[in-house]
mmCIF file of C-alpha atoms in Angstrom:
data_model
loop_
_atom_site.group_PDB
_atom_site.id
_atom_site.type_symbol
_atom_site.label_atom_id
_atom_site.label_comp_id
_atom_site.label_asym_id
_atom_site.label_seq_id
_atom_site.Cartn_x
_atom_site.Cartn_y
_atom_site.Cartn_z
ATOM 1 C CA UNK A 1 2.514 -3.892 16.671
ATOM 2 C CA UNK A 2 1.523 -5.528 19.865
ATOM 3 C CA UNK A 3 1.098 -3.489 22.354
ATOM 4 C CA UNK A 4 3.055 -3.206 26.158
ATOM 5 C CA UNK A 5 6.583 -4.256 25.235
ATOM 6 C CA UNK A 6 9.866 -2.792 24.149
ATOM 7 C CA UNK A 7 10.826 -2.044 20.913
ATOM 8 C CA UNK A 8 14.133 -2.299 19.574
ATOM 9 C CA UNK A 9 15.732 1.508 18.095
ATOM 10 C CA UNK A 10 16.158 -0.779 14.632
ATOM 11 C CA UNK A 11 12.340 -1.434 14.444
ATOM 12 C CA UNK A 12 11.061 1.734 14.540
ATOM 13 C CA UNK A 13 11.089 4.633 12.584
ATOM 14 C CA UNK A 14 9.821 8.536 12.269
ATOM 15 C CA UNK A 15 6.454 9.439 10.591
ATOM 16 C CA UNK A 16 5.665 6.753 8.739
ATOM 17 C CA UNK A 17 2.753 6.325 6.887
ATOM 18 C CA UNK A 18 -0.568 5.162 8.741
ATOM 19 C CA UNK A 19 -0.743 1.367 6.777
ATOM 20 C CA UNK A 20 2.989 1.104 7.858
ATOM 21 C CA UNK A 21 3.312 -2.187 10.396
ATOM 22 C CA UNK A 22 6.596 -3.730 9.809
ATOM 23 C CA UNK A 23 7.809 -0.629 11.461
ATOM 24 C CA UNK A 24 7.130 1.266 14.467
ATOM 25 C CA UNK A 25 6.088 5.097 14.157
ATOM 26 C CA UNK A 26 7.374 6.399 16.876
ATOM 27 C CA UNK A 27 6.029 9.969 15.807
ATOM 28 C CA UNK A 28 2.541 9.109 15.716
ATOM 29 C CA UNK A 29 2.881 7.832 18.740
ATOM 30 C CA UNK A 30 4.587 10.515 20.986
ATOM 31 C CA UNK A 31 4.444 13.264 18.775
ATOM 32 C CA UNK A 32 5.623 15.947 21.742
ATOM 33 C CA UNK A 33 9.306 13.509 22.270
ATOM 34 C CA UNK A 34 9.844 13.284 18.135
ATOM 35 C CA UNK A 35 13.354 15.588 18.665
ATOM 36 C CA UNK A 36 14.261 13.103 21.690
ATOM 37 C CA UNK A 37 13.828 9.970 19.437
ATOM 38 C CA UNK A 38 15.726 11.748 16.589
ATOM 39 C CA UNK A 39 18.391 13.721 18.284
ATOM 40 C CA UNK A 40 19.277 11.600 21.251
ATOM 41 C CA UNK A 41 18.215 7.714 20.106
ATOM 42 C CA UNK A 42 19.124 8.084 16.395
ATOM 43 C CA UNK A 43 15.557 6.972 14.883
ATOM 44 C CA UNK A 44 16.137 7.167 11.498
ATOM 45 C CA UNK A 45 13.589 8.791 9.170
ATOM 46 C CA UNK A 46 10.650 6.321 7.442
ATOM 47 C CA UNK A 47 12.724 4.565 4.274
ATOM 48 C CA UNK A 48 11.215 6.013 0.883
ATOM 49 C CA UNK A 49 10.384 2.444 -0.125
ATOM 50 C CA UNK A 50 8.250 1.467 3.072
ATOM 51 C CA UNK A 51 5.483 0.484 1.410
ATOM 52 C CA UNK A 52 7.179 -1.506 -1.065
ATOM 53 C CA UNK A 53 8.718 -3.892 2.031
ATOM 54 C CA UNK A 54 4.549 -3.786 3.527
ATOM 55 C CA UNK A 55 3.502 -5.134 0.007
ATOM 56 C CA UNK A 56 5.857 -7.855 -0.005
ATOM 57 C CA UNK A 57 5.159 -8.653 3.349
ATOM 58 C CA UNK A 58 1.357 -8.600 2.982
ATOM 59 C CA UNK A 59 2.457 -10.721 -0.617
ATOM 60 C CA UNK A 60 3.922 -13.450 1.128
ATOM 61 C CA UNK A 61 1.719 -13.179 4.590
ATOM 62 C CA UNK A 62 0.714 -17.344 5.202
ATOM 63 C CA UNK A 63 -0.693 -16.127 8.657
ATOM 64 C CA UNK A 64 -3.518 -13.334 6.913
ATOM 65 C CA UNK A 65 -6.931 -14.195 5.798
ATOM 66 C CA UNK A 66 -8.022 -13.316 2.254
ATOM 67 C CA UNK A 67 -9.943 -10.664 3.709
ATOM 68 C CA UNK A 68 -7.364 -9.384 5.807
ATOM 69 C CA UNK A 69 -5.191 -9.423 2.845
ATOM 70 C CA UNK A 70 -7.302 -7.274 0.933
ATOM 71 C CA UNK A 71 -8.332 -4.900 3.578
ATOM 72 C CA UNK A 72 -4.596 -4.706 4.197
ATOM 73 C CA UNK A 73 -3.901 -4.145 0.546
ATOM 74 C CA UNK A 74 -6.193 -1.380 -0.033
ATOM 75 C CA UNK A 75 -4.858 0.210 3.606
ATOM 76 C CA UNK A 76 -1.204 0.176 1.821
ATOM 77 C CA UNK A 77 -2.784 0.670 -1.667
ATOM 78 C CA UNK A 78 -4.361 4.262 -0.216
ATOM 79 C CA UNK A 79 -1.444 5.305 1.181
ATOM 80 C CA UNK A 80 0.570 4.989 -2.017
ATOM 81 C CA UNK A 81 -1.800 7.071 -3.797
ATOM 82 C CA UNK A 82 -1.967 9.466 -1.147
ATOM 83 C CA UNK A 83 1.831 10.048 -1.297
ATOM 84 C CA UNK A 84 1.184 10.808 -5.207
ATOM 85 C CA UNK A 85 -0.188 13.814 -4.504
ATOM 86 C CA UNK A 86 3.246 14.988 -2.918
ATOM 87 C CA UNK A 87 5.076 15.824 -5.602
ATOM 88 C CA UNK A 88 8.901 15.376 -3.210
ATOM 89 C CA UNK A 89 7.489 11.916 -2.295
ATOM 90 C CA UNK A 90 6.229 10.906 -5.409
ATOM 91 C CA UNK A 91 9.457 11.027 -7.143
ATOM 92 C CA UNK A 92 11.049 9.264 -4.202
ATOM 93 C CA UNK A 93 8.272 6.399 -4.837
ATOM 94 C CA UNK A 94 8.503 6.278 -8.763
ATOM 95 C CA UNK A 95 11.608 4.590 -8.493
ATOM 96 C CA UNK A 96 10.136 1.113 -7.007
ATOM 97 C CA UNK A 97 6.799 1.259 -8.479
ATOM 98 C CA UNK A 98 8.218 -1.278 -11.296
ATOM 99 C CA UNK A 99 8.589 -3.852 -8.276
ATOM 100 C CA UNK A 100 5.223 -3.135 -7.083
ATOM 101 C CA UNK A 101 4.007 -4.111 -10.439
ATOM 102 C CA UNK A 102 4.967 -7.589 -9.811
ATOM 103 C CA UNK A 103 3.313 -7.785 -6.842
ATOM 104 C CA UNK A 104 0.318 -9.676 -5.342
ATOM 105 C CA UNK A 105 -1.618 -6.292 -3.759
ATOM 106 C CA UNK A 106 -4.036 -4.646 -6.736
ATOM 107 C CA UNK A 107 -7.616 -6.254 -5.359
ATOM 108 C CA UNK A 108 -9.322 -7.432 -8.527
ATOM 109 C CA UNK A 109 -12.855 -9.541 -9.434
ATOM 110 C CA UNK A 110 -12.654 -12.583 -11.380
ATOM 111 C CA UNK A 111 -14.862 -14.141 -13.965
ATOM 112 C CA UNK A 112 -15.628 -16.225 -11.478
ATOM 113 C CA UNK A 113 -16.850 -13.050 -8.939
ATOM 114 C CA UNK A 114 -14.146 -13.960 -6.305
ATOM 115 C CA UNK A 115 -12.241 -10.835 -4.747
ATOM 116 C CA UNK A 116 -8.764 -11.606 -4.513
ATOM 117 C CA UNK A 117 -5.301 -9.681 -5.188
ATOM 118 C CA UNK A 118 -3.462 -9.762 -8.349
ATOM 119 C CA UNK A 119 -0.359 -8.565 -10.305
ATOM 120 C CA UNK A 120 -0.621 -5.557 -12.177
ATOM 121 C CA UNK A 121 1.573 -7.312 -14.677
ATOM 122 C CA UNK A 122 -1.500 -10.014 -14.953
ATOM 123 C CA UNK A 123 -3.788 -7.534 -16.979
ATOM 124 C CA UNK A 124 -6.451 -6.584 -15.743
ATOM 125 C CA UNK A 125 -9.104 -4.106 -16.361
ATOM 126 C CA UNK A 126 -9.815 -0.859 -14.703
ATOM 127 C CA UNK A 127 -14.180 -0.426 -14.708
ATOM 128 C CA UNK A 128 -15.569 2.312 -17.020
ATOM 129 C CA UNK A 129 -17.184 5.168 -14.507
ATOM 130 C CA UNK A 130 -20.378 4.306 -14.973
ATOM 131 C CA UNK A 131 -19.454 0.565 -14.829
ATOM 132 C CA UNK A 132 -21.813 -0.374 -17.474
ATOM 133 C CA UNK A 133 -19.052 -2.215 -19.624
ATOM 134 C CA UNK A 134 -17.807 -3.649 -16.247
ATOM 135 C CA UNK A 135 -20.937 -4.971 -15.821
ATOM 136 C CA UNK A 136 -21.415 -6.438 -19.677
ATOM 137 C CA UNK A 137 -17.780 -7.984 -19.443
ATOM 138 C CA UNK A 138 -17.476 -9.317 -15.735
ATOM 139 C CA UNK A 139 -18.277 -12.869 -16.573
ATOM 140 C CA UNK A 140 -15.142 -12.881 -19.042
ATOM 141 C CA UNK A 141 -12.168 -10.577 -18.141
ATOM 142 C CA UNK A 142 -10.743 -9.915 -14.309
ATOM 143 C CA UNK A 143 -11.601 -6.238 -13.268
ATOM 144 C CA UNK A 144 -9.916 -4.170 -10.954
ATOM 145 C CA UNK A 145 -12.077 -3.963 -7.233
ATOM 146 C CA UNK A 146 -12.551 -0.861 -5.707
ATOM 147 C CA UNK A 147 -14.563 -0.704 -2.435
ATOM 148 C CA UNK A 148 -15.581 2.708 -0.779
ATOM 149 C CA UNK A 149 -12.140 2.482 1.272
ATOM 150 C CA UNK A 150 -10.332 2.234 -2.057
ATOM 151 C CA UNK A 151 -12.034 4.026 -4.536
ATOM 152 C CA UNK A 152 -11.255 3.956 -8.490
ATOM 153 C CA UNK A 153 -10.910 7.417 -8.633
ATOM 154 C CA UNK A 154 -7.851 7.263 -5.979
ATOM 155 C CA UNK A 155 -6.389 4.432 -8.208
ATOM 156 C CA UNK A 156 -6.208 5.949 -11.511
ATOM 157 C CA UNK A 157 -3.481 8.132 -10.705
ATOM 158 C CA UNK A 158 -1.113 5.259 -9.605
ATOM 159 C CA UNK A 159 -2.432 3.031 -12.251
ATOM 160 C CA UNK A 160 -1.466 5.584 -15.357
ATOM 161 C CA UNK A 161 2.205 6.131 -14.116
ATOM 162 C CA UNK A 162 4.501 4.585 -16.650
ATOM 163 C CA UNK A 163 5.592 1.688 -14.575
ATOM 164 C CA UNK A 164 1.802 0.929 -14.916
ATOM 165 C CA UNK A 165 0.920 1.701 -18.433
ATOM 166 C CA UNK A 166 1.933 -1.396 -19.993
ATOM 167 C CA UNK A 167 0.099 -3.325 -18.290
#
């Protein structure tokens, strides 16, 4: 959020997560006034499905760069799987990870060698670890991307959820 101006109570929000922008986290922020912003403002906690609204605001960004969007992607993308590892937030998340399967935020390759963001409902492959088939098939079959901000190990948790495993 821009910085030096007033935010509206509606807009912001307490301990978000760190890829969170459509909200502000007013925690992070000034963590010593966190029981002023709750008790005496009313910020509401961070909604469970925060990252859901970023990926379908990142989805339908017009204003973003391809490279934005996939930085931003992967940003939103870590986050996700770091709240996996919480088993209380996880179970809180499971519930909208069909949506996120329709969304525009898993950075792939294609055949063609162009990084771009793709559907998890559009098939496409996860790289072997030592990316030796990746690297026989990448001329015929999108792969999933994984830079060193992102990497495939982080993703395989997320990916092998149910919601996922269809696909």
């Amino acid at each position: 959020m821009d910085r030096n101006r007033w935010i509206s109570t509606d807009h912001a929000v307490q301990n978000g997560p760190r890829s969170m922008q459509i909200m502000f986290n007013v925690g992070s922020a000034y963590p010593t006034f966190q029981r002023f912003f709750e008790d005496q403002l009313g910020i509401e906690r961070c909604p469970a499905d925060i990252l859901l609204q970023e990926c379908q605001v990142l989805e339908h960004s017009r204003t973003m760069n391809a490279e934005g969007k996939l930085n931003r992607a992967c940003a939103i993308l870590n986050d996700i799987c770091e709240g996996l590892s919480d088993r209380e937030r996880a179970r809180t998340m499971t519930s909208w990870f069909p949506a996120l399967a329709n969304l525009r935020v898993f950075p792939v390759t294609t055949f063609t060698g162009e990084v771009t963001l793709a559907r998890a409902v559009s098939k496409f492959f996860i790289p072997d670890a030592s990316r030796e088939l990746a690297s026989l098939f990448k001329d015929e079959c999108t792969l999933l991307h994984s830079p060193k901000e992102l990497p495939l190990l982080r993703l395989k948790p997320l990916l092998s959820l149910s919601a996922f495993s269809d696909h």
